[in-house]
Short mmCIF file of C-alpha atoms in Angstrom, two decimals:
data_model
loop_
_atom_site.label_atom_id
_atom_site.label_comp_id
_atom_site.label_asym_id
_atom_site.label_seq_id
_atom_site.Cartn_x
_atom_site.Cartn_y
_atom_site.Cartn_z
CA UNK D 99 24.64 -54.94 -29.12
CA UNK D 100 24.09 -56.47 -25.98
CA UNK D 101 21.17 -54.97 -25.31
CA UNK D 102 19.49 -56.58 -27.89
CA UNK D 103 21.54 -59.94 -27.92
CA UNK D 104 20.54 -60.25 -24.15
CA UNK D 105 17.08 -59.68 -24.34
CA UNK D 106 15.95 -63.25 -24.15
CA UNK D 107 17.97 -63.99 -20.98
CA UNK D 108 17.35 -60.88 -19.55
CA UNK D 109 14.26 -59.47 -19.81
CA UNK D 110 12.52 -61.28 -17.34
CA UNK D 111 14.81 -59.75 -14.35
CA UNK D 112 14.91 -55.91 -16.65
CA UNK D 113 11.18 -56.14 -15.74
CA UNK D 114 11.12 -57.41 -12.60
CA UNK D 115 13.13 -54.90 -10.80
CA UNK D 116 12.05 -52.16 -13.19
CA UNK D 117 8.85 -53.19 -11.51
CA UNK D 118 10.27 -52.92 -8.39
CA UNK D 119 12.28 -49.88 -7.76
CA UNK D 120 10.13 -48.05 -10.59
CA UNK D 121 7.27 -48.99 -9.10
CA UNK D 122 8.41 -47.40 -5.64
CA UNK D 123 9.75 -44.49 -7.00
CA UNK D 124 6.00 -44.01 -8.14
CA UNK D 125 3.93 -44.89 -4.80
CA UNK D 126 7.09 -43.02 -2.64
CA UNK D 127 8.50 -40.42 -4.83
CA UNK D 128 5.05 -39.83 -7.43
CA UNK D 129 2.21 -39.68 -4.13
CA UNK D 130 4.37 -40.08 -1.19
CA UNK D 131 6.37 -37.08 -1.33
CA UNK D 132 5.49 -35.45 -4.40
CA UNK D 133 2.00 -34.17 -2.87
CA UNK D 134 3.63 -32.01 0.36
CA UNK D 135 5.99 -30.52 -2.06
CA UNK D 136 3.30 -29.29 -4.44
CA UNK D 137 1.24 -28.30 -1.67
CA UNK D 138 3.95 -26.13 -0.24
CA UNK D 139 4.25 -24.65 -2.83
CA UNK D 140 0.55 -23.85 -3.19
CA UNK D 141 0.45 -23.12 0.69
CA UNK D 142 3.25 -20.43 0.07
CA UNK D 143 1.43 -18.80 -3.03
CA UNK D 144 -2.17 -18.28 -0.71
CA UNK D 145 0.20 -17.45 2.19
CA UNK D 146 1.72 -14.59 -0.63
CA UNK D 147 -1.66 -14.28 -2.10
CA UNK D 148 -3.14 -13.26 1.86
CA UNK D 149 -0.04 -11.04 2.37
CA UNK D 150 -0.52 -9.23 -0.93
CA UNK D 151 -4.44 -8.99 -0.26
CA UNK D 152 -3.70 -7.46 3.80
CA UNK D 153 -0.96 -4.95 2.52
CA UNK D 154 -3.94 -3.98 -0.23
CA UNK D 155 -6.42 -3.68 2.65
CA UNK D 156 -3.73 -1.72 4.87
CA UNK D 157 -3.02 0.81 2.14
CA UNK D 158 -6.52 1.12 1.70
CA UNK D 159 -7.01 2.07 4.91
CA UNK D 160 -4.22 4.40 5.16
CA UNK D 161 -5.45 6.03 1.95
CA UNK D 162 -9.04 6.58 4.05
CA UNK D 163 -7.20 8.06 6.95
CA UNK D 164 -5.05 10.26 5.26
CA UNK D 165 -8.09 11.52 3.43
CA UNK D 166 -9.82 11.95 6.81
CA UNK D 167 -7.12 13.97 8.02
CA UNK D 168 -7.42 16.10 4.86
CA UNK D 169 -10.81 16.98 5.13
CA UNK D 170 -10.46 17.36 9.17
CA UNK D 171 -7.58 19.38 8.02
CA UNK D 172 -9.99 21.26 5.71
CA UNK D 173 -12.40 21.75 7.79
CA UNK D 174 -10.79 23.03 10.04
CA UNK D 175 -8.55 25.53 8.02
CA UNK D 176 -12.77 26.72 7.14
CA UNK D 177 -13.17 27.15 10.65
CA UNK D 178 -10.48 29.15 11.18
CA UNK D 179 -11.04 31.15 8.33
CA UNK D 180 -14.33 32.06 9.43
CA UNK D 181 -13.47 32.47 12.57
CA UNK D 182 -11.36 35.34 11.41
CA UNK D 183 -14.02 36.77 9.44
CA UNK D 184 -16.27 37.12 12.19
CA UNK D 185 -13.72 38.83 14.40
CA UNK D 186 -13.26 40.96 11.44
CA UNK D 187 -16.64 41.87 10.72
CA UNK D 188 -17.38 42.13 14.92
CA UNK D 189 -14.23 44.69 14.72
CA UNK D 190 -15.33 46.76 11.81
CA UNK D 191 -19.02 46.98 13.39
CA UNK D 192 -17.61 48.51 16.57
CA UNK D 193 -15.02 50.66 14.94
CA UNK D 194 -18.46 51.98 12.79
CA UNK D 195 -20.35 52.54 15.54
CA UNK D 196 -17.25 54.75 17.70
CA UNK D 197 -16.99 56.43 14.58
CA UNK D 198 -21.10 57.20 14.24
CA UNK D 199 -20.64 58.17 18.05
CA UNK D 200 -18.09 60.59 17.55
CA UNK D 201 -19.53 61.77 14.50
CA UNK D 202 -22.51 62.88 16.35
CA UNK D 203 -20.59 64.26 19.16
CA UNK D 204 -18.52 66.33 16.86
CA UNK D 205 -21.63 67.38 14.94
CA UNK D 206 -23.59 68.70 18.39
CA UNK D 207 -20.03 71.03 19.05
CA UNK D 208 -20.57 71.80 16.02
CA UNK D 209 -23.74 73.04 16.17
CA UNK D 210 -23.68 75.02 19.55
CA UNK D 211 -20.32 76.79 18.00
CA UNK D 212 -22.64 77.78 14.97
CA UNK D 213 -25.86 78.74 17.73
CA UNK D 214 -23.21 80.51 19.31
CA UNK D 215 -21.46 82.52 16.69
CA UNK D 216 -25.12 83.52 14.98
CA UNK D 217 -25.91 84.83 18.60
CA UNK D 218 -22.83 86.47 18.36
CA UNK D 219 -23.42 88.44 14.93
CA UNK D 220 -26.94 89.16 15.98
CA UNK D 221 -25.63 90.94 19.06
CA UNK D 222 -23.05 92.66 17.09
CA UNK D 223 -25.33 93.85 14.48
CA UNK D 224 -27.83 95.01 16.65
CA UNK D 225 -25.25 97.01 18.23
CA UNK D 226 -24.21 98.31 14.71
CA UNK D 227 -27.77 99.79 14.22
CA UNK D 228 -27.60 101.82 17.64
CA UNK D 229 -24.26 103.08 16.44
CA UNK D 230 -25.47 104.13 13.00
CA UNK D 231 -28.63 105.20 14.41
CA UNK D 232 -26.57 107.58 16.80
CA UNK D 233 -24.01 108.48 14.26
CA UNK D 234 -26.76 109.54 11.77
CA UNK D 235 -28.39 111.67 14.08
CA UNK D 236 -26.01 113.23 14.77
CA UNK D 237 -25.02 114.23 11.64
CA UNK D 238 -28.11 115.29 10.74
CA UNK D 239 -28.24 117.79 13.60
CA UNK D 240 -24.63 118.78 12.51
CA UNK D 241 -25.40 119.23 9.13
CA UNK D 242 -28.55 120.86 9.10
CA UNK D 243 -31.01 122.67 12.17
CA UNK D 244 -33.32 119.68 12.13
CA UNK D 245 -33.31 117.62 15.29
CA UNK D 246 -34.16 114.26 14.61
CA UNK D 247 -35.42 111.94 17.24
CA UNK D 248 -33.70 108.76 17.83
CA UNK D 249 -36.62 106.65 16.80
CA UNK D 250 -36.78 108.14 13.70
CA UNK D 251 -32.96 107.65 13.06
CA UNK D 252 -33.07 104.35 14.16
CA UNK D 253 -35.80 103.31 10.97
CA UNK D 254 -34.14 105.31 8.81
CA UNK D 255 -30.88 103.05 9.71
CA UNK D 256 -32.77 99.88 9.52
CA UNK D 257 -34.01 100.65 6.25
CA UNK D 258 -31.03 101.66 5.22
CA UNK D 259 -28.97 98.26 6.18
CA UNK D 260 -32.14 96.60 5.03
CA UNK D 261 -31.39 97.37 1.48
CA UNK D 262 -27.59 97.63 1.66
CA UNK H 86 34.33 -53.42 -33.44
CA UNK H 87 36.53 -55.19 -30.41
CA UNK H 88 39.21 -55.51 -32.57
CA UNK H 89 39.10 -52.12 -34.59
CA UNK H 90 39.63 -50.02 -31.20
CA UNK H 91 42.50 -52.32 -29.65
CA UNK H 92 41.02 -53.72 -26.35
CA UNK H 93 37.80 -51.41 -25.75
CA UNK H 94 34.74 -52.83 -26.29
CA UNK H 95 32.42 -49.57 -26.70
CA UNK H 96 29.72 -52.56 -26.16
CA UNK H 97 30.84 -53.78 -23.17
CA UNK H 98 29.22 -51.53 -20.86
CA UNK H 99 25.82 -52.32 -21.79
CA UNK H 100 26.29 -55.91 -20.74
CA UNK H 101 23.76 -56.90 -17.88
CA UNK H 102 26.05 -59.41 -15.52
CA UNK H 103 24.00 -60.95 -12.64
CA UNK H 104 25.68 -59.86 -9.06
CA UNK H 105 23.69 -62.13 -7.15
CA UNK H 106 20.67 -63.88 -6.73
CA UNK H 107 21.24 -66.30 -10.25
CA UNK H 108 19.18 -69.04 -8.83
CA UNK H 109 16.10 -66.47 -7.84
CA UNK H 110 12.93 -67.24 -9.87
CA UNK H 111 9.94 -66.74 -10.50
CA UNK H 112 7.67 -68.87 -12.13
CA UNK H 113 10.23 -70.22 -14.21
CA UNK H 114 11.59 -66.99 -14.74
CA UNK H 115 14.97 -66.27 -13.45
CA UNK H 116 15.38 -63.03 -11.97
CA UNK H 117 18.77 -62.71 -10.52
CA UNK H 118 19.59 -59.18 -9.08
CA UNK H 119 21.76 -57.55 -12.18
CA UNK H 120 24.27 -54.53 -11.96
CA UNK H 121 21.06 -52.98 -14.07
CA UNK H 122 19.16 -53.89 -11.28
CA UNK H 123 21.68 -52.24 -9.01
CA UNK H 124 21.87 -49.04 -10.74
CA UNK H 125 17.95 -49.08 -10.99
CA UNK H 126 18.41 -49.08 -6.60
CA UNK H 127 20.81 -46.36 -6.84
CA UNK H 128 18.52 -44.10 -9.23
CA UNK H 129 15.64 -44.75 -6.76
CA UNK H 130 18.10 -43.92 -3.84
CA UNK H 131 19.17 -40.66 -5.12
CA UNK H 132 15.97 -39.80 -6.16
CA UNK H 133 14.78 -40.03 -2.93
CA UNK H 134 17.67 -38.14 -0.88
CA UNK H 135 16.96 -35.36 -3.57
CA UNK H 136 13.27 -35.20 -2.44
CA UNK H 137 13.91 -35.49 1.10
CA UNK H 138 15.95 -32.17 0.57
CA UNK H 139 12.10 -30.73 -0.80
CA UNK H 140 10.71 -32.18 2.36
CA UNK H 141 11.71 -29.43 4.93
CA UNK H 142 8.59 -27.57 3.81
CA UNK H 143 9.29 -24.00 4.93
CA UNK H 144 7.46 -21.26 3.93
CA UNK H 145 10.72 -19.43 3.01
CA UNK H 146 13.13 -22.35 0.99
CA UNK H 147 16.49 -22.96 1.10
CA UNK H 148 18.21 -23.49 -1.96
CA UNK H 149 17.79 -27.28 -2.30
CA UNK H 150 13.99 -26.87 -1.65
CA UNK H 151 13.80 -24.41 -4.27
CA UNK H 152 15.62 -26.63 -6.56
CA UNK H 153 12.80 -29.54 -5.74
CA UNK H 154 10.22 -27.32 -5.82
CA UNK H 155 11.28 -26.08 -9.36
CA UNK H 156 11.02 -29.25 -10.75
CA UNK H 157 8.06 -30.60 -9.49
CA UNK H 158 6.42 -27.10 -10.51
CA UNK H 159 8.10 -27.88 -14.17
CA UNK H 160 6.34 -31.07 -14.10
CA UNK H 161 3.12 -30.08 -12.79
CA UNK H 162 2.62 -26.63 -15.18
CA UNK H 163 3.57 -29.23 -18.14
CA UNK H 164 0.57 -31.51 -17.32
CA UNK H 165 -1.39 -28.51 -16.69
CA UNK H 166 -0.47 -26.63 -20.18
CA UNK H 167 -1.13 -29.93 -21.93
CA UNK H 168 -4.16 -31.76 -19.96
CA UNK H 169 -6.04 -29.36 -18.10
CA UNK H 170 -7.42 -29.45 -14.78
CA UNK H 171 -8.28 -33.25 -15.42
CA UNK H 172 -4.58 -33.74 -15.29
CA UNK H 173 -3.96 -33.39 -11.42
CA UNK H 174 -4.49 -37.36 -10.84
CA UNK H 175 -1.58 -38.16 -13.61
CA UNK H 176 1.10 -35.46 -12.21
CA UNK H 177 2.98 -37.82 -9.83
CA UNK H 178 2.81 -40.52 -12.07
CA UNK H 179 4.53 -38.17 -14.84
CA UNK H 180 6.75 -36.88 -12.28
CA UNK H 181 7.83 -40.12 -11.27
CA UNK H 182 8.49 -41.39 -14.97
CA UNK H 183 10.84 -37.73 -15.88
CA UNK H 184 12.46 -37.98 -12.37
CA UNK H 185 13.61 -41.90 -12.81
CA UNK H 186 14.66 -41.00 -16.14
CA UNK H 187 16.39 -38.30 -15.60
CA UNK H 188 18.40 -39.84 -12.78
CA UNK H 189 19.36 -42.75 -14.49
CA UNK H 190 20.40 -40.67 -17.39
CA UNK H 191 22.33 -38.80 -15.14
CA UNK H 192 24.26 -41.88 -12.91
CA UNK H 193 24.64 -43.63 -16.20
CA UNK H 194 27.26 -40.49 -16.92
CA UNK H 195 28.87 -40.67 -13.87
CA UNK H 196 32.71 -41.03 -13.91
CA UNK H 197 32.15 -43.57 -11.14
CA UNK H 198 35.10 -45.66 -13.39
CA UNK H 199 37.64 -43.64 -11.15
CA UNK H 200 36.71 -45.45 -7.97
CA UNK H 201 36.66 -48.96 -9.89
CA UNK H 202 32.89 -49.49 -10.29
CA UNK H 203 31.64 -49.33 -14.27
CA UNK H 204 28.90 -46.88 -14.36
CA UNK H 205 25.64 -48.37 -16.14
CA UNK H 206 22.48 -46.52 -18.12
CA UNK H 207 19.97 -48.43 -17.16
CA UNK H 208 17.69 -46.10 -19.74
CA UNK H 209 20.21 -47.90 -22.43
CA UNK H 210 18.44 -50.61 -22.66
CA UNK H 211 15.60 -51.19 -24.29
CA UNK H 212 13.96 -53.72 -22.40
CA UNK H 213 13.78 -50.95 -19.76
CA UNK H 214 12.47 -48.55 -21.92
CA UNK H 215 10.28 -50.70 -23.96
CA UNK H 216 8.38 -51.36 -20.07
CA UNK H 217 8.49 -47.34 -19.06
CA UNK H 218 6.55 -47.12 -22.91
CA UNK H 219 4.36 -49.81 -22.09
CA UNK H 220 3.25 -48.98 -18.84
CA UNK H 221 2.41 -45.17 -19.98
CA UNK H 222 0.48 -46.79 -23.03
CA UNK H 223 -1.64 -48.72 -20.57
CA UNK H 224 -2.14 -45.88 -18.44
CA UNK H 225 -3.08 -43.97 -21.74
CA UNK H 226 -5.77 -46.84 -22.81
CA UNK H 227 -6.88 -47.96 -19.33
CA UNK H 228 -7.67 -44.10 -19.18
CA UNK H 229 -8.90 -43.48 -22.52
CA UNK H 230 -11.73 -46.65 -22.40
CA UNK H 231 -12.49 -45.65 -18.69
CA UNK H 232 -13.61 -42.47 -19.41
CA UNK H 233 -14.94 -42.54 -22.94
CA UNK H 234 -15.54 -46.21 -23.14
CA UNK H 235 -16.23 -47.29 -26.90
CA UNK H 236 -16.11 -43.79 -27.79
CA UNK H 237 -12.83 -43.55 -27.30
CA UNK H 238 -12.27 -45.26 -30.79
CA UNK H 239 -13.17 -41.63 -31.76
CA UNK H 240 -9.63 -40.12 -30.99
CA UNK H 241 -8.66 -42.37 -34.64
CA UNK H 242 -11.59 -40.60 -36.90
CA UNK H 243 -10.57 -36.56 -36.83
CA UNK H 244 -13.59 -34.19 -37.15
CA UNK H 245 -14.94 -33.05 -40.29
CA UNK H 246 -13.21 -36.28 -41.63
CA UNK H 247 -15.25 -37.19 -44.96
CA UNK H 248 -17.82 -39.80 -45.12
CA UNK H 249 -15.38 -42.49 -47.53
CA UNK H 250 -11.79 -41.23 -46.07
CA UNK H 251 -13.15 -42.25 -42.31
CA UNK H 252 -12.06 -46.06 -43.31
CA UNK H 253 -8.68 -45.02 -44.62
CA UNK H 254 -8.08 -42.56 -41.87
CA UNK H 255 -9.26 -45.19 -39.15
CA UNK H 256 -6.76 -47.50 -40.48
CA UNK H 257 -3.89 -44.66 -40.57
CA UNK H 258 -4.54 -43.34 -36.89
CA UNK H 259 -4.70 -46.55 -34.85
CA UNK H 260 -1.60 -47.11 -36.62
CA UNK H 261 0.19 -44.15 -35.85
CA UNK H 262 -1.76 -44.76 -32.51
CA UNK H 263 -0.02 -48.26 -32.01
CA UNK H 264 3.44 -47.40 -32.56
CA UNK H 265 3.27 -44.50 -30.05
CA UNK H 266 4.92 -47.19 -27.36
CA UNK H 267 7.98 -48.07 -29.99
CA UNK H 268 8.96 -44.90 -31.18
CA UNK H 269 8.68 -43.51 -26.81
CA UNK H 270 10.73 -47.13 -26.16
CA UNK H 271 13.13 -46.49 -29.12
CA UNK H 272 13.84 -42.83 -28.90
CA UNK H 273 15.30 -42.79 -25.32
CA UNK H 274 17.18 -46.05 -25.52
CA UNK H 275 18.64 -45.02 -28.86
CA UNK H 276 19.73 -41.24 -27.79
CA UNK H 277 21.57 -42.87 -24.41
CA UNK H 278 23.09 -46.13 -26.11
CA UNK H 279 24.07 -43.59 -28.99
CA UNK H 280 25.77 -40.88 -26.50
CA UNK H 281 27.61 -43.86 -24.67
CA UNK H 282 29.15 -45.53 -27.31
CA UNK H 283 30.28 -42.35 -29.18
CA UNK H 284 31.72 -41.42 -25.57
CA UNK H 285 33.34 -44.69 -25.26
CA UNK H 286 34.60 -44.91 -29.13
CA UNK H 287 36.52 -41.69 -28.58
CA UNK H 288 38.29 -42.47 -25.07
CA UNK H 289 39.36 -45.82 -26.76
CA UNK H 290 40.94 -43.76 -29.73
CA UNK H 291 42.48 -41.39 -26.51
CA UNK H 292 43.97 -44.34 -24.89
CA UNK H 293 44.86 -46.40 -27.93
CA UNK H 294 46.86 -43.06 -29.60
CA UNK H 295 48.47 -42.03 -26.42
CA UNK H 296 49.98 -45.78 -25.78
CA UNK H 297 51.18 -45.45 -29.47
CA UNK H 298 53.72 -42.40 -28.96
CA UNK H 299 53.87 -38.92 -28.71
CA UNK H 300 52.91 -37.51 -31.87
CA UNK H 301 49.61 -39.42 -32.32
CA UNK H 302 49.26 -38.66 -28.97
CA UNK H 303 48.86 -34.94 -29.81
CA UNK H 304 47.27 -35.30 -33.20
CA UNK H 305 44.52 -38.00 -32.09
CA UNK H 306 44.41 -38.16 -28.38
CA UNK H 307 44.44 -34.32 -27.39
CA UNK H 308 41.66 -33.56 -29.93
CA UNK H 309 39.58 -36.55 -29.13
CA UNK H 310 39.69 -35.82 -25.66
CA UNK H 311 39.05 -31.81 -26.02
CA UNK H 312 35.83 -33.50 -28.13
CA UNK H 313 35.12 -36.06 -25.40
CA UNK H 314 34.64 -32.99 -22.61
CA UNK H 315 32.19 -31.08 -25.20
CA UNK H 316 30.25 -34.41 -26.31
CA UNK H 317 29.87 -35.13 -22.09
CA UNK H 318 28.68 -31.66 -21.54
CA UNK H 319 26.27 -32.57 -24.58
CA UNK H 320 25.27 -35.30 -23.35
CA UNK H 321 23.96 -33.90 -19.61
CA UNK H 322 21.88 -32.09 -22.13
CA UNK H 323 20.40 -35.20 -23.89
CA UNK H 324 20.09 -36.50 -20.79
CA UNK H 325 17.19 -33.50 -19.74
CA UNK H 326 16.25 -33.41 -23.00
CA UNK H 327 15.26 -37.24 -23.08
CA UNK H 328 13.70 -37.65 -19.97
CA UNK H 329 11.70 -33.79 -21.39
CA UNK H 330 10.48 -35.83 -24.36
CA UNK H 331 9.55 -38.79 -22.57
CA UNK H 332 7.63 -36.90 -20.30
CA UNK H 333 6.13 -34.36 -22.46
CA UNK H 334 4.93 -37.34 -25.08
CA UNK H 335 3.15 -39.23 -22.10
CA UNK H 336 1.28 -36.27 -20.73
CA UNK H 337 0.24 -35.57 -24.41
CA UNK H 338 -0.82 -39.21 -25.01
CA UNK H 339 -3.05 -38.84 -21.44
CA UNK H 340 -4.00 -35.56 -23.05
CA UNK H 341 -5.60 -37.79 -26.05
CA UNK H 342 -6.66 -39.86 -23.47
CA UNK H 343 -8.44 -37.46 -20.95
CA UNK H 344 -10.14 -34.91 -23.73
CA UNK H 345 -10.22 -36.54 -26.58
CA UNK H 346 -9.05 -34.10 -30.04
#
């Protein structure tokens, strides 16, 4: 085994340039280049780290504006809505009080056609009574020799209709 | 074993053979620049050009930037699951130690043999791993007595340990403690020397059969070979897994380190 049979003349160059390019590979390889590649690495995972954390922030804030436009949304839908009811209510006011006006209007026609038809019947009753009245004395003078004056007739006809 | 598989040596490619520099020293030492040396370069190389491809730094990667950033986040969420927070200062230093390894690992299985150049593990050997153990137990003491001082002697008496056991149990921790750096050294240099020479034992038995005729041919070399292409796939496996282990075990031992039990 050479490696073993060799040792004595060997060894002291094995360590020697083990020293040497080992050595190197330590100070260029271990903290020459070794450092920038681990750092970016690490400058990649805050640069991922900051990207993650703005697209957070972003979707926060999208999140607060769509929920501003909801409530503007809402609010205003409310508006509307009573908007509507206030045009309602305005419209059923006035329809109530052309109603009320008409009402009363009807009411007074009303009342003069009553006025005027009770005139009416008085007038037509009082004529009744001189009729009768006539009538009666009449046939009282027909039927028996009695003449009977018209202002007798004319109570005994009111009476008469009185109780009838 | 040269002699049982004809003229493969399943040995021979763990033989460190100078290239140049074989009068270099240092000290005494010699240190000539080996074809382990070499393939040490190379890991280092490739290592790099696959972390230049994570350099581009854009916020939205392409695919070789995500494949550097998944293993560096790998590495960094297993010292994180296993230290802490305390375990920031020790990621490249992890990093680098799973990274080399699992490069080398990787060139070591190359099929660079095609273009006439023998592909070597440099994690084969165990004089490399032995240092990669060594240097991570240092880290893990240098830590451990920085930060807890004397009290770090602690880690080796569990709580709630009785009053007479604590001797015993002193004794059997720092022991276990100890051989922490052998059994990290051993492990990786055993599973790649291991892979290798299986590898190499069945391509001699696919060469050796095939130059003996055609029906060993298809009784030894078509099923060896078939075998070869799973054990390879296996062994890119090992490879991960290796380096995994290595990794995972030194984080856990700077785990000990950092927070105590």
């Amino acid at each position: 085994m050479p490696q073993i049979a060799q040792i004595g003349e060997i060894y002291a160059s094995q360590l020697f340039w083990l020293a040497i390019f080992f050595g190197l590979s330590v100070i260029v390889i271990g903290y020459g280049m070794l450092p920038k590649v681990l750092s970016t690495v690490e400058m990649r995972d805050s640069q991922i780290a900051a990207d993650l954390k703005e697209a957070e922030a972003a979707q926060a804030r999208a999140d607060a504006l769509e929920d501003g436009y909801r409530e503007a949304m809402d609010r205003s839908r409310a508006e509307a809505s009573r908007l509507t009811a206030e045009a309602k209510a305005t419209a059923a006011k006035k329809t109530e009080a052309s109603l009320k006006r008409a009402e009363t209007s009807i009411n007074k026609k009303l009342d003069e056609a009553a006025e005027a038809l009770a005139a009416a019947r008085a007038a037509a009753m009082a004529e009744i009574e001189d009729v009768a009245a006539q009538a009666a004395a009449d046939m009282v003078g027909k039927v028996t020799p009695l003449a009977v004056d018209e202002k007798a007739a004319r109570q005994a006809v009111a009476k008469e209709l009185n109780h009838g | 074993m040269a002699e049982e598989s004809g003229k493969i040596d399943p040995m021979h490619q763990f033989e460190v053979t100078p290239l140049f520099g074989q009068e270099w020293e240092i000290a005494g030492y010699a240190i000539p620049f080996t074809n382990s040396a070499l393939w040490m370069a190379l890991t280092l190389l490739v290592l790099w050009l696959f972390m230049l491809g994570g350099m581009k730094r854009e916020l939205i990667p392409g695919r070789w930037q995500m494949a550097v950033e998944g293993v560096t986040g790998f590495i960094s969420d297993m010292v994180d699951s296993n230290i802490g927070e305390k375990g920031r200062k020790y990621v490249p230093y992890i990093f680098s130690l799973f990274m080399f390894i699992l490069f080398a690992n990787m060139l070591g299985m190359l099929p660079t043999a095609l273009v006439g150049v023998h592909a070597f593990t440099v994690t084969s050997h165990l004089t490399v791993t032995a240092i990669l153990a060594m240097a991570t137990f240092l880290i893990v003491l240098v830590v451990g007595f920085g930060t807890h001082g004397i009290k770090f002697f602690g880690l080796f008496v569990p709580h709630g340990t009785p009053l007479v056991m604590i001797p015993i149990i002193f004794v059997i921790e720092l022991i276990s403690f100890l051989v922490r750096p052998f059994s990290l050294a051993v492990r990786l240099f055993v599973a790649m020397t291991a892979g290798h020479v299986l590898l190499k034992v069945l391509a001699g038995f696919v060469i050796n059969a095939g130059a003996a005729g055609a029906a060993t041919a298809a009784f030894v070399s078509v099923p060896s070979f078939i075998l070869m292409i799973g054990i390879s796939l296996l062994e890119v496996l090992i490879a991960f897994i290796q380096a995994y282990v290595f990794a995972l075990l030194a984080s856990s031992y700077l785990n000990d380190a950092i927070n105590l039990h």
